[in-house]
mmCIF file of C-alpha atoms in Angstrom:
data_model
loop_
_atom_site.group_PDB
_atom_site.id
_atom_site.type_symbol
_atom_site.label_atom_id
_atom_site.label_comp_id
_atom_site.label_asym_id
_atom_site.label_seq_id
_atom_site.Cartn_x
_atom_site.Cartn_y
_atom_site.Cartn_z
ATOM 1 C CA UNK A 178 0.000 0.000 0.000
ATOM 2 C CA UNK A 179 2.979 2.326 -0.149
ATOM 3 C CA UNK A 180 1.496 4.057 -3.210
ATOM 4 C CA UNK A 181 -0.962 5.641 -0.787
ATOM 5 C CA UNK A 182 2.000 7.649 0.487
ATOM 6 C CA UNK A 183 1.948 9.793 -2.674
ATOM 7 C CA UNK A 184 -0.086 12.800 -1.616
ATOM 8 C CA UNK A 185 -0.652 16.343 -2.833
ATOM 9 C CA UNK A 186 2.197 18.595 -1.754
ATOM 10 C CA UNK A 187 -0.176 20.923 0.087
ATOM 11 C CA UNK A 188 -1.275 18.124 2.414
ATOM 12 C CA UNK A 189 2.265 17.064 3.246
ATOM 13 C CA UNK A 190 3.197 20.684 3.863
ATOM 14 C CA UNK A 191 0.243 20.950 6.236
ATOM 15 C CA UNK A 192 1.483 17.968 8.213
ATOM 16 C CA UNK A 193 4.996 19.407 8.434
ATOM 17 C CA UNK A 194 3.750 22.830 9.457
ATOM 18 C CA UNK A 195 1.464 21.286 12.036
ATOM 19 C CA UNK A 196 4.280 19.723 14.029
ATOM 20 C CA UNK A 197 3.637 21.830 17.110
ATOM 21 C CA UNK A 198 0.385 23.617 17.546
ATOM 22 C CA UNK A 199 -2.395 22.370 15.241
ATOM 23 C CA UNK A 200 -5.189 20.209 16.585
ATOM 24 C CA UNK A 201 -4.789 18.114 19.729
ATOM 25 C CA UNK A 202 -2.755 14.974 20.285
ATOM 26 C CA UNK A 203 -4.349 11.754 21.529
ATOM 27 C CA UNK A 204 -3.515 11.326 25.231
ATOM 28 C CA UNK A 205 -1.295 8.289 25.738
ATOM 29 C CA UNK A 206 0.122 6.098 28.463
ATOM 30 C CA UNK A 207 2.576 3.878 26.575
ATOM 31 C CA UNK A 208 4.057 0.771 28.133
ATOM 32 C CA UNK A 209 7.516 1.589 29.571
ATOM 33 C CA UNK A 210 10.483 -0.210 28.055
ATOM 34 C CA UNK A 211 11.016 -2.674 30.908
ATOM 35 C CA UNK A 212 7.633 -4.484 31.082
ATOM 36 C CA UNK A 213 6.783 -4.584 27.359
ATOM 37 C CA UNK A 214 7.294 -8.354 27.322
ATOM 38 C CA UNK A 215 4.711 -8.812 30.076
ATOM 39 C CA UNK A 216 1.987 -6.643 28.511
ATOM 40 C CA UNK A 217 -1.207 -8.632 27.827
ATOM 41 C CA UNK A 218 -4.655 -7.928 26.433
ATOM 42 C CA UNK A 219 -6.986 -7.650 29.455
ATOM 43 C CA UNK A 220 -9.078 -10.796 29.800
ATOM 44 C CA UNK A 221 -7.423 -12.495 26.790
ATOM 45 C CA UNK A 222 -3.833 -13.276 27.842
ATOM 46 C CA UNK A 223 -1.417 -15.429 25.895
ATOM 47 C CA UNK A 224 -2.730 -14.664 22.407
ATOM 48 C CA UNK A 225 0.330 -12.843 21.096
ATOM 49 C CA UNK A 226 4.097 -12.717 21.234
ATOM 50 C CA UNK A 227 6.684 -10.000 20.621
ATOM 51 C CA UNK A 228 9.421 -11.049 18.233
ATOM 52 C CA UNK A 229 12.914 -9.649 18.551
ATOM 53 C CA UNK A 230 14.544 -8.537 15.272
ATOM 54 C CA UNK A 231 17.662 -10.671 15.830
ATOM 55 C CA UNK A 232 16.781 -13.103 18.635
ATOM 56 C CA UNK A 233 14.256 -15.877 18.031
ATOM 57 C CA UNK A 234 12.254 -16.642 21.176
ATOM 58 C CA UNK A 235 11.804 -20.372 20.639
ATOM 59 C CA UNK A 236 10.052 -21.044 23.996
ATOM 60 C CA UNK A 237 7.253 -18.609 23.122
ATOM 61 C CA UNK A 238 6.808 -20.040 19.656
ATOM 62 C CA UNK A 239 6.796 -23.570 21.088
ATOM 63 C CA UNK A 240 4.125 -22.677 23.656
ATOM 64 C CA UNK A 241 1.940 -21.257 20.903
ATOM 65 C CA UNK A 242 2.345 -24.461 18.890
ATOM 66 C CA UNK A 243 2.049 -26.939 21.783
ATOM 67 C CA UNK A 244 -1.615 -27.792 21.208
ATOM 68 C CA UNK A 245 -0.947 -28.210 17.484
ATOM 69 C CA UNK A 246 1.586 -31.003 18.014
ATOM 70 C CA UNK A 247 -0.846 -33.956 18.369
ATOM 71 C CA UNK A 248 -2.524 -33.167 15.042
ATOM 72 C CA UNK A 249 0.836 -32.621 13.326
ATOM 73 C CA UNK A 250 2.180 -35.894 14.680
ATOM 74 C CA UNK A 251 -0.717 -37.834 13.214
ATOM 75 C CA UNK A 252 -0.685 -36.280 9.740
ATOM 76 C CA UNK A 253 0.085 -38.615 6.816
ATOM 77 C CA UNK A 254 1.475 -35.894 4.552
ATOM 78 C CA UNK A 255 4.136 -33.144 4.794
ATOM 79 C CA UNK A 256 3.328 -30.298 7.184
ATOM 80 C CA UNK A 257 2.538 -27.100 5.291
ATOM 81 C CA UNK A 258 2.853 -23.373 5.844
ATOM 82 C CA UNK A 259 1.307 -20.591 3.742
ATOM 83 C CA UNK A 260 2.978 -17.206 4.270
ATOM 84 C CA UNK A 261 1.135 -14.272 2.692
ATOM 85 C CA UNK A 262 3.035 -11.017 2.258
ATOM 86 C CA UNK A 263 2.048 -7.394 2.237
ATOM 87 C CA UNK A 264 1.437 -5.518 -1.008
ATOM 88 C CA UNK A 265 -1.790 -3.535 -0.779
ATOM 89 C CA UNK A 266 -3.973 -3.956 -3.839
ATOM 90 C CA UNK A 267 -1.323 -6.268 -5.282
ATOM 91 C CA UNK A 268 -2.815 -8.840 -2.932
ATOM 92 C CA UNK A 269 -5.097 -9.561 -5.893
ATOM 93 C CA UNK A 270 -2.240 -11.700 -7.175
ATOM 94 C CA UNK A 271 -2.208 -13.901 -4.067
ATOM 95 C CA UNK A 272 -5.990 -14.161 -4.155
ATOM 96 C CA UNK A 273 -5.800 -15.337 -7.753
ATOM 97 C CA UNK A 274 -3.110 -17.887 -6.899
ATOM 98 C CA UNK A 275 -5.228 -19.370 -4.115
ATOM 99 C CA UNK A 276 -8.358 -19.617 -6.259
ATOM 100 C CA UNK A 277 -6.449 -21.107 -9.189
ATOM 101 C CA UNK A 278 -4.717 -23.525 -6.846
ATOM 102 C CA UNK A 279 -8.110 -24.807 -5.762
ATOM 103 C CA UNK A 280 -9.037 -25.496 -9.389
ATOM 104 C CA UNK A 281 -5.727 -27.297 -9.918
ATOM 105 C CA UNK A 282 -6.921 -29.785 -7.326
ATOM 106 C CA UNK A 283 -3.818 -30.007 -5.139
ATOM 107 C CA UNK A 284 -4.218 -27.072 -2.748
ATOM 108 C CA UNK A 285 -3.472 -28.444 0.735
ATOM 109 C CA UNK A 286 -5.192 -27.711 4.015
ATOM 110 C CA UNK A 287 -2.432 -25.579 5.515
ATOM 111 C CA UNK A 288 -1.253 -26.403 9.007
ATOM 112 C CA UNK A 289 -0.078 -22.814 9.526
ATOM 113 C CA UNK A 290 -1.135 -19.619 7.758
ATOM 114 C CA UNK A 291 0.628 -16.303 8.385
ATOM 115 C CA UNK A 292 -0.214 -12.864 7.040
ATOM 116 C CA UNK A 293 1.174 -9.340 6.964
ATOM 117 C CA UNK A 294 -0.840 -6.314 5.836
ATOM 118 C CA UNK A 295 -2.901 -7.342 2.788
ATOM 119 C CA UNK A 296 -1.749 -10.899 3.517
ATOM 120 C CA UNK A 297 -3.428 -10.599 6.909
ATOM 121 C CA UNK A 298 -6.669 -9.505 5.243
ATOM 122 C CA UNK A 299 -6.748 -12.516 2.902
ATOM 123 C CA UNK A 300 -5.520 -14.804 5.677
ATOM 124 C CA UNK A 301 -8.949 -15.768 7.067
ATOM 125 C CA UNK A 302 -10.088 -16.914 3.615
ATOM 126 C CA UNK A 303 -6.889 -18.871 3.009
ATOM 127 C CA UNK A 304 -7.115 -20.459 6.451
ATOM 128 C CA UNK A 305 -10.751 -21.506 6.100
ATOM 129 C CA UNK A 306 -10.159 -23.018 2.674
ATOM 130 C CA UNK A 307 -11.626 -23.213 -0.841
ATOM 131 C CA UNK A 308 -15.240 -22.827 0.306
ATOM 132 C CA UNK A 309 -14.464 -19.114 0.676
ATOM 133 C CA UNK A 310 -12.758 -18.597 -2.690
ATOM 134 C CA UNK A 311 -15.708 -16.688 -4.144
ATOM 135 C CA UNK A 312 -15.591 -14.168 -1.291
ATOM 136 C CA UNK A 313 -11.818 -13.884 -1.601
ATOM 137 C CA UNK A 314 -12.101 -13.132 -5.305
ATOM 138 C CA UNK A 315 -14.788 -10.526 -4.722
ATOM 139 C CA UNK A 316 -12.674 -8.836 -2.044
ATOM 140 C CA UNK A 317 -9.788 -8.338 -4.464
ATOM 141 C CA UNK A 318 -11.590 -7.613 -7.718
ATOM 142 C CA UNK A 319 -14.527 -5.402 -6.768
ATOM 143 C CA UNK A 320 -13.346 -2.959 -4.100
ATOM 144 C CA UNK A 321 -12.217 0.594 -4.726
ATOM 145 C CA UNK A 322 -10.282 3.164 -2.732
ATOM 146 C CA UNK A 323 -13.481 4.447 -1.094
ATOM 147 C CA UNK A 324 -14.009 0.996 0.415
ATOM 148 C CA UNK A 325 -10.622 1.194 2.151
ATOM 149 C CA UNK A 326 -9.883 4.791 3.085
ATOM 150 C CA UNK A 327 -11.477 8.215 3.265
ATOM 151 C CA UNK A 328 -9.207 11.119 2.429
ATOM 152 C CA UNK A 329 -9.036 13.844 5.017
ATOM 153 C CA UNK A 330 -9.100 17.402 3.821
ATOM 154 C CA UNK A 331 -6.591 19.976 4.921
ATOM 155 C CA UNK A 332 -8.489 20.771 8.110
ATOM 156 C CA UNK A 333 -8.984 17.093 8.905
ATOM 157 C CA UNK A 334 -5.241 16.529 8.706
ATOM 158 C CA UNK A 335 -4.624 19.543 10.914
ATOM 159 C CA UNK A 336 -7.165 18.254 13.425
ATOM 160 C CA UNK A 337 -6.109 14.627 13.795
ATOM 161 C CA UNK A 338 -2.389 14.970 12.983
ATOM 162 C CA UNK A 339 -1.818 11.204 12.684
ATOM 163 C CA UNK A 340 -2.617 10.366 9.031
ATOM 164 C CA UNK A 341 -3.876 11.825 5.779
ATOM 165 C CA UNK A 342 -6.805 9.428 5.530
ATOM 166 C CA UNK A 343 -9.311 7.771 7.824
ATOM 167 C CA UNK A 344 -9.382 3.967 7.905
ATOM 168 C CA UNK A 345 -13.048 3.931 8.969
ATOM 169 C CA UNK A 346 -14.141 2.444 5.585
ATOM 170 C CA UNK A 347 -11.699 -0.464 5.999
ATOM 171 C CA UNK A 348 -12.878 -1.051 9.559
ATOM 172 C CA UNK A 349 -16.462 -1.134 8.289
ATOM 173 C CA UNK A 350 -15.491 -3.558 5.516
ATOM 174 C CA UNK A 351 -13.767 -5.883 7.996
ATOM 175 C CA UNK A 352 -16.827 -5.872 10.232
ATOM 176 C CA UNK A 353 -18.836 -7.080 7.252
ATOM 177 C CA UNK A 354 -16.319 -9.639 6.013
ATOM 178 C CA UNK A 355 -15.345 -11.175 9.366
ATOM 179 C CA UNK A 356 -18.761 -12.194 10.604
ATOM 180 C CA UNK A 357 -19.631 -14.462 13.506
ATOM 181 C CA UNK A 358 -19.761 -17.557 11.297
ATOM 182 C CA UNK A 359 -16.200 -17.092 9.993
ATOM 183 C CA UNK A 360 -14.995 -16.234 13.465
ATOM 184 C CA UNK A 361 -16.487 -19.412 14.924
ATOM 185 C CA UNK A 362 -15.071 -21.488 12.053
ATOM 186 C CA UNK A 363 -11.576 -20.130 12.701
ATOM 187 C CA UNK A 364 -11.949 -21.010 16.388
ATOM 188 C CA UNK A 365 -12.976 -24.563 15.442
ATOM 189 C CA UNK A 366 -9.936 -25.011 13.179
ATOM 190 C CA UNK A 367 -7.678 -23.700 15.936
ATOM 191 C CA UNK A 368 -9.045 -26.283 18.350
ATOM 192 C CA UNK A 369 -8.209 -28.975 15.789
ATOM 193 C CA UNK A 370 -4.568 -27.905 15.928
ATOM 194 C CA UNK A 371 -4.224 -25.527 12.973
ATOM 195 C CA UNK A 372 -2.701 -22.068 13.410
ATOM 196 C CA UNK A 373 -3.372 -18.635 11.873
ATOM 197 C CA UNK A 374 -0.975 -15.817 12.767
ATOM 198 C CA UNK A 375 -1.030 -12.115 11.874
ATOM 199 C CA UNK A 376 1.814 -9.637 12.303
ATOM 200 C CA UNK A 377 1.595 -6.004 13.383
ATOM 201 C CA UNK A 378 4.321 -3.589 14.462
ATOM 202 C CA UNK A 379 4.471 -2.252 18.015
ATOM 203 C CA UNK A 380 5.642 1.260 17.141
ATOM 204 C CA UNK A 381 6.860 2.177 20.622
ATOM 205 C CA UNK A 382 8.930 -0.990 20.988
ATOM 206 C CA UNK A 383 10.066 -1.400 17.355
ATOM 207 C CA UNK A 384 8.976 -5.036 17.553
ATOM 208 C CA UNK A 385 6.824 -7.284 15.406
ATOM 209 C CA UNK A 386 3.872 -8.607 17.385
ATOM 210 C CA UNK A 387 2.553 -11.970 16.201
ATOM 211 C CA UNK A 388 -1.098 -12.496 17.081
ATOM 212 C CA UNK A 389 -2.516 -16.004 17.379
ATOM 213 C CA UNK A 390 -5.819 -15.274 15.644
ATOM 214 C CA UNK A 391 -7.257 -18.744 16.266
ATOM 215 C CA UNK A 392 -6.508 -18.424 19.980
ATOM 216 C CA UNK A 393 -8.330 -15.088 20.023
ATOM 217 C CA UNK A 394 -11.327 -16.664 18.283
ATOM 218 C CA UNK A 395 -11.330 -19.663 20.639
ATOM 219 C CA UNK A 396 -10.930 -17.574 23.798
ATOM 220 C CA UNK A 397 -14.663 -17.174 24.407
ATOM 221 C CA UNK A 398 -14.134 -13.582 25.538
ATOM 222 C CA UNK A 399 -17.045 -11.255 24.690
ATOM 223 C CA UNK A 400 -14.666 -8.759 23.056
ATOM 224 C CA UNK A 401 -12.737 -11.369 21.081
ATOM 225 C CA UNK A 402 -14.374 -10.690 17.710
ATOM 226 C CA UNK A 403 -13.766 -6.974 18.135
ATOM 227 C CA UNK A 404 -10.097 -7.662 18.924
ATOM 228 C CA UNK A 405 -9.764 -10.005 15.932
ATOM 229 C CA UNK A 406 -11.003 -7.343 13.513
ATOM 230 C CA UNK A 407 -8.860 -4.694 15.206
ATOM 231 C CA UNK A 408 -5.699 -6.750 14.701
ATOM 232 C CA UNK A 409 -6.462 -7.137 10.989
ATOM 233 C CA UNK A 410 -7.022 -3.382 10.732
ATOM 234 C CA UNK A 411 -3.739 -2.682 12.519
ATOM 235 C CA UNK A 412 -1.781 -5.030 10.270
ATOM 236 C CA UNK A 413 -2.973 -3.116 7.196
ATOM 237 C CA UNK A 414 -2.652 0.411 8.636
ATOM 238 C CA UNK A 415 0.230 1.922 6.676
ATOM 239 C CA UNK A 416 1.795 4.700 8.787
ATOM 240 C CA UNK A 417 1.014 8.237 7.621
ATOM 241 C CA UNK A 418 -1.496 6.904 5.096
ATOM 242 C CA UNK A 419 -3.712 5.384 7.822
ATOM 243 C CA UNK A 420 -3.979 6.248 11.515
ATOM 244 C CA UNK A 421 -2.255 3.871 13.935
ATOM 245 C CA UNK A 422 -4.387 1.421 15.905
ATOM 246 C CA UNK A 423 -4.232 1.458 19.712
ATOM 247 C CA UNK A 424 -4.534 -1.545 22.011
ATOM 248 C CA UNK A 425 -5.260 -1.332 25.716
ATOM 249 C CA UNK A 426 -2.955 -3.649 27.661
ATOM 250 C CA UNK A 427 -2.093 -4.597 31.229
ATOM 251 C CA UNK A 428 1.402 -4.941 32.666
ATOM 252 C CA UNK A 429 2.415 -5.158 36.309
ATOM 253 C CA UNK A 430 -1.142 -4.479 37.442
ATOM 254 C CA UNK A 431 -1.313 -1.204 35.495
ATOM 255 C CA UNK A 432 -3.154 -0.188 32.340
ATOM 256 C CA UNK A 433 -1.261 1.131 29.333
ATOM 257 C CA UNK A 434 -1.779 1.564 25.603
ATOM 258 C CA UNK A 435 0.255 0.397 22.614
ATOM 259 C CA UNK A 436 0.457 2.025 19.198
ATOM 260 C CA UNK A 437 0.381 -0.515 16.353
ATOM 261 C CA UNK A 438 0.697 -0.185 12.593
ATOM 262 C CA UNK A 439 1.163 -2.167 9.390
ATOM 263 C CA UNK A 440 3.344 -5.231 9.927
ATOM 264 C CA UNK A 441 5.125 -4.329 6.694
ATOM 265 C CA UNK A 442 6.969 -1.588 8.562
ATOM 266 C CA UNK A 443 9.349 -4.300 9.778
ATOM 267 C CA UNK A 444 8.722 -7.382 7.638
ATOM 268 C CA UNK A 445 6.883 -8.265 4.454
ATOM 269 C CA UNK A 446 6.511 -11.958 5.229
ATOM 270 C CA UNK A 447 7.093 -14.276 8.188
ATOM 271 C CA UNK A 448 6.347 -17.811 9.298
ATOM 272 C CA UNK A 449 8.938 -20.405 8.172
ATOM 273 C CA UNK A 450 10.422 -20.550 11.673
ATOM 274 C CA UNK A 451 7.000 -21.593 12.988
ATOM 275 C CA UNK A 452 6.912 -24.484 10.529
ATOM 276 C CA UNK A 453 10.421 -25.543 11.527
ATOM 277 C CA UNK A 454 9.424 -25.612 15.188
ATOM 278 C CA UNK A 455 6.206 -27.545 14.532
ATOM 279 C CA UNK A 456 8.207 -30.146 12.625
ATOM 280 C CA UNK A 457 10.720 -30.375 15.459
ATOM 281 C CA UNK A 458 8.076 -30.675 18.184
ATOM 282 C CA UNK A 459 6.065 -33.297 16.289
ATOM 283 C CA UNK A 460 9.043 -35.314 15.100
ATOM 284 C CA UNK A 461 8.053 -34.827 11.468
ATOM 285 C CA UNK A 462 10.749 -34.722 8.797
ATOM 286 C CA UNK A 463 8.774 -33.453 5.799
ATOM 287 C CA UNK A 464 7.517 -29.906 5.439
ATOM 288 C CA UNK A 465 6.624 -27.434 2.707
ATOM 289 C CA UNK A 466 6.600 -23.663 2.967
ATOM 290 C CA UNK A 467 4.612 -21.720 0.366
ATOM 291 C CA UNK A 468 5.527 -18.036 0.337
ATOM 292 C CA UNK A 469 3.345 -15.682 -1.723
ATOM 293 C CA UNK A 470 5.009 -12.313 -2.309
ATOM 294 C CA UNK A 471 2.340 -9.923 -3.541
ATOM 295 C CA UNK A 472 4.754 -7.830 -5.559
ATOM 296 C CA UNK A 473 7.054 -7.858 -8.533
ATOM 297 C CA UNK A 474 10.655 -8.501 -7.555
ATOM 298 C CA UNK A 475 12.284 -6.841 -10.570
ATOM 299 C CA UNK A 476 12.981 -3.078 -10.259
ATOM 300 C CA UNK A 477 10.208 -0.940 -11.748
ATOM 301 C CA UNK A 478 11.366 2.076 -13.740
ATOM 302 C CA UNK A 479 9.537 5.351 -13.118
ATOM 303 C CA UNK A 480 10.361 8.953 -13.954
ATOM 304 C CA UNK A 481 10.323 10.563 -10.510
ATOM 305 C CA UNK A 482 9.104 14.143 -10.452
ATOM 306 C CA UNK A 483 11.530 16.593 -8.816
ATOM 307 C CA UNK A 484 9.096 17.258 -5.974
ATOM 308 C CA UNK A 485 9.319 16.486 -2.272
ATOM 309 C CA UNK A 486 6.283 14.184 -2.205
ATOM 310 C CA UNK A 487 7.311 12.241 -5.321
ATOM 311 C CA UNK A 488 10.851 11.759 -4.063
ATOM 312 C CA UNK A 489 9.656 10.709 -0.608
ATOM 313 C CA UNK A 490 7.089 8.283 -1.988
ATOM 314 C CA UNK A 491 9.614 6.693 -4.334
ATOM 315 C CA UNK A 492 12.198 6.390 -1.543
ATOM 316 C CA UNK A 493 9.748 4.708 0.839
ATOM 317 C CA UNK A 494 8.560 2.342 -1.868
ATOM 318 C CA UNK A 495 12.130 1.429 -2.746
ATOM 319 C CA UNK A 496 12.977 0.703 0.888
ATOM 320 C CA UNK A 497 9.916 -1.538 1.246
ATOM 321 C CA UNK A 498 10.818 -3.442 -1.920
ATOM 322 C CA UNK A 499 14.415 -3.917 -0.737
ATOM 323 C CA UNK A 500 13.202 -5.073 2.671
ATOM 324 C CA UNK A 501 11.013 -7.624 0.936
ATOM 325 C CA UNK A 502 14.068 -9.236 -0.646
ATOM 326 C CA UNK A 503 15.696 -9.629 2.760
ATOM 327 C CA UNK A 504 12.554 -11.275 4.133
ATOM 328 C CA UNK A 505 12.605 -13.827 1.318
ATOM 329 C CA UNK A 506 16.259 -14.629 1.984
ATOM 330 C CA UNK A 507 15.511 -15.151 5.682
ATOM 331 C CA UNK A 508 12.584 -17.393 4.816
ATOM 332 C CA UNK A 509 14.759 -19.450 2.508
ATOM 333 C CA UNK A 510 17.490 -19.711 5.146
ATOM 334 C CA UNK A 511 14.886 -20.956 7.652
ATOM 335 C CA UNK A 512 13.834 -23.641 5.167
ATOM 336 C CA UNK A 513 17.426 -24.740 4.643
ATOM 337 C CA UNK A 514 18.072 -24.846 8.385
ATOM 338 C CA UNK A 515 14.777 -26.602 9.116
ATOM 339 C CA UNK A 516 15.223 -28.975 6.165
ATOM 340 C CA UNK A 517 11.856 -28.369 4.527
ATOM 341 C CA UNK A 518 10.854 -27.455 0.982
ATOM 342 C CA UNK A 519 10.774 -23.776 -0.008
ATOM 343 C CA UNK A 520 8.246 -22.579 -2.617
ATOM 344 C CA UNK A 521 7.942 -18.969 -3.744
ATOM 345 C CA UNK A 522 5.336 -17.201 -5.876
ATOM 346 C CA UNK A 523 5.580 -13.568 -6.940
ATOM 347 C CA UNK A 524 4.095 -11.299 -9.587
ATOM 348 C CA UNK A 525 5.747 -12.159 -12.925
ATOM 349 C CA UNK A 526 8.151 -9.497 -14.233
ATOM 350 C CA UNK A 527 6.279 -9.314 -17.541
ATOM 351 C CA UNK A 528 3.007 -8.235 -15.913
ATOM 352 C CA UNK A 529 2.767 -4.673 -17.236
ATOM 353 C CA UNK A 530 -0.869 -3.624 -16.840
ATOM 354 C CA UNK A 531 -0.998 0.071 -15.960
ATOM 355 C CA UNK A 532 -2.882 1.179 -12.876
ATOM 356 C CA UNK A 533 -4.853 4.310 -12.067
ATOM 357 C CA UNK A 534 -4.481 4.812 -8.336
ATOM 358 C CA UNK A 535 -3.805 2.194 -5.669
ATOM 359 C CA UNK A 536 -7.156 0.379 -5.818
ATOM 360 C CA UNK A 537 -7.788 0.337 -9.558
ATOM 361 C CA UNK A 538 -10.447 -2.327 -10.146
ATOM 362 C CA UNK A 539 -9.336 -3.069 -13.707
ATOM 363 C CA UNK A 540 -5.730 -3.515 -12.604
ATOM 364 C CA UNK A 541 -6.720 -5.744 -9.682
ATOM 365 C CA UNK A 542 -8.886 -7.947 -11.901
ATOM 366 C CA UNK A 543 -6.036 -8.331 -14.378
ATOM 367 C CA UNK A 544 -3.594 -9.205 -11.594
ATOM 368 C CA UNK A 545 -6.043 -11.682 -10.049
ATOM 369 C CA UNK A 546 -6.535 -13.307 -13.449
ATOM 370 C CA UNK A 547 -2.780 -13.638 -13.941
ATOM 371 C CA UNK A 548 -2.297 -15.365 -10.590
ATOM 372 C CA UNK A 549 -5.338 -17.544 -11.229
ATOM 373 C CA UNK A 550 -4.123 -18.557 -14.692
ATOM 374 C CA UNK A 551 -0.674 -19.510 -13.416
ATOM 375 C CA UNK A 552 -1.986 -21.559 -10.494
ATOM 376 C CA UNK A 553 -4.782 -23.508 -12.117
ATOM 377 C CA UNK A 554 -2.277 -25.121 -14.466
ATOM 378 C CA UNK A 555 0.091 -26.012 -11.638
ATOM 379 C CA UNK A 556 1.952 -22.985 -10.283
ATOM 380 C CA UNK A 557 5.645 -22.820 -11.273
ATOM 381 C CA UNK A 558 6.901 -22.321 -7.715
ATOM 382 C CA UNK A 559 10.439 -20.963 -7.470
ATOM 383 C CA UNK A 560 12.580 -23.094 -5.195
ATOM 384 C CA UNK A 561 14.892 -20.234 -4.245
ATOM 385 C CA UNK A 562 14.660 -16.421 -4.156
ATOM 386 C CA UNK A 563 15.613 -14.911 -7.544
ATOM 387 C CA UNK A 564 18.960 -13.552 -6.392
ATOM 388 C CA UNK A 565 20.120 -16.976 -5.248
ATOM 389 C CA UNK A 566 18.854 -18.632 -8.408
ATOM 390 C CA UNK A 567 20.905 -16.299 -10.599
ATOM 391 C CA UNK A 568 24.092 -17.012 -8.640
ATOM 392 C CA UNK A 569 23.874 -20.674 -9.603
ATOM 393 C CA UNK A 570 23.582 -20.089 -13.352
#
């Protein structure tokens, strides 16, 4: 969704000029640095974990997977992971791949599904399986920008001071899409031993927070559905484009709040480590990771206008794309270390349909159709990230 960061110069200037004195800031009581690890959602503890950028907390991952071990142990096929990346409207590609995969007849029931940003939004459909393909297709071929965000005028930006749009339309859409029936179905699959994880970024702590969405659904808490939808909204809330999402937490007997935003701030895809741990805990030796990167991996040429907003938007987009490469390399390294099969799908470099705005329906339909066409004939999964493939030629 980084294309949403390209705004009229007047609006960006308003934000910069408003640094000290326009509107009123939201009162906050952030969690201090020391107890951030202990912070829990009131009444629904144990449904999330904070990941360190360089230190993998295996005990926490293992605890989250403990109830999934019996099912994994008894499976008669390789354990599978589906990792869905960020990418905004480019998620139409992943949606097309999933629907085409169903038609190919060999789409597995994934043991673990993970999602970041747009990957988080399609995650419930992927987790619940082919019966929801029609809804998944509709979500990525019929929405427009007005279904996702509402632009704030100059005075709205000056008033709220946290984003140039309101994410109220996306929140409304999620309330419609994630109904009680889907929520209950996700809880049922969790109880069977399957796992669905979504990543957000804890802005204060600079940490990725992995939410166990099935555990939230199975918690029985009266506010669980509200929390579930809120996590999805947070995972897709691109900073500056969308307002951050706040979570009330408890730590050391005190109440605090956390500011969360799009998981793509820190990672575009995650999950292979979870598959490696599930294999280890269950004693299984066969596993397959399917990583869907909702983006093209080849550089995209564009004549950048010599304006502040154009330069900033291009720079942010370039950083996100570069980060995405690193995430794929880490995923591949996890597969090599964990000794399971790595499979990668990404938007083909020859896909050149032009788009008008971020959520261009014609573009999204074309991208969905391309992913669908590739998958229904047996998707040509790459076995290594492109950079590593080229080194071996």
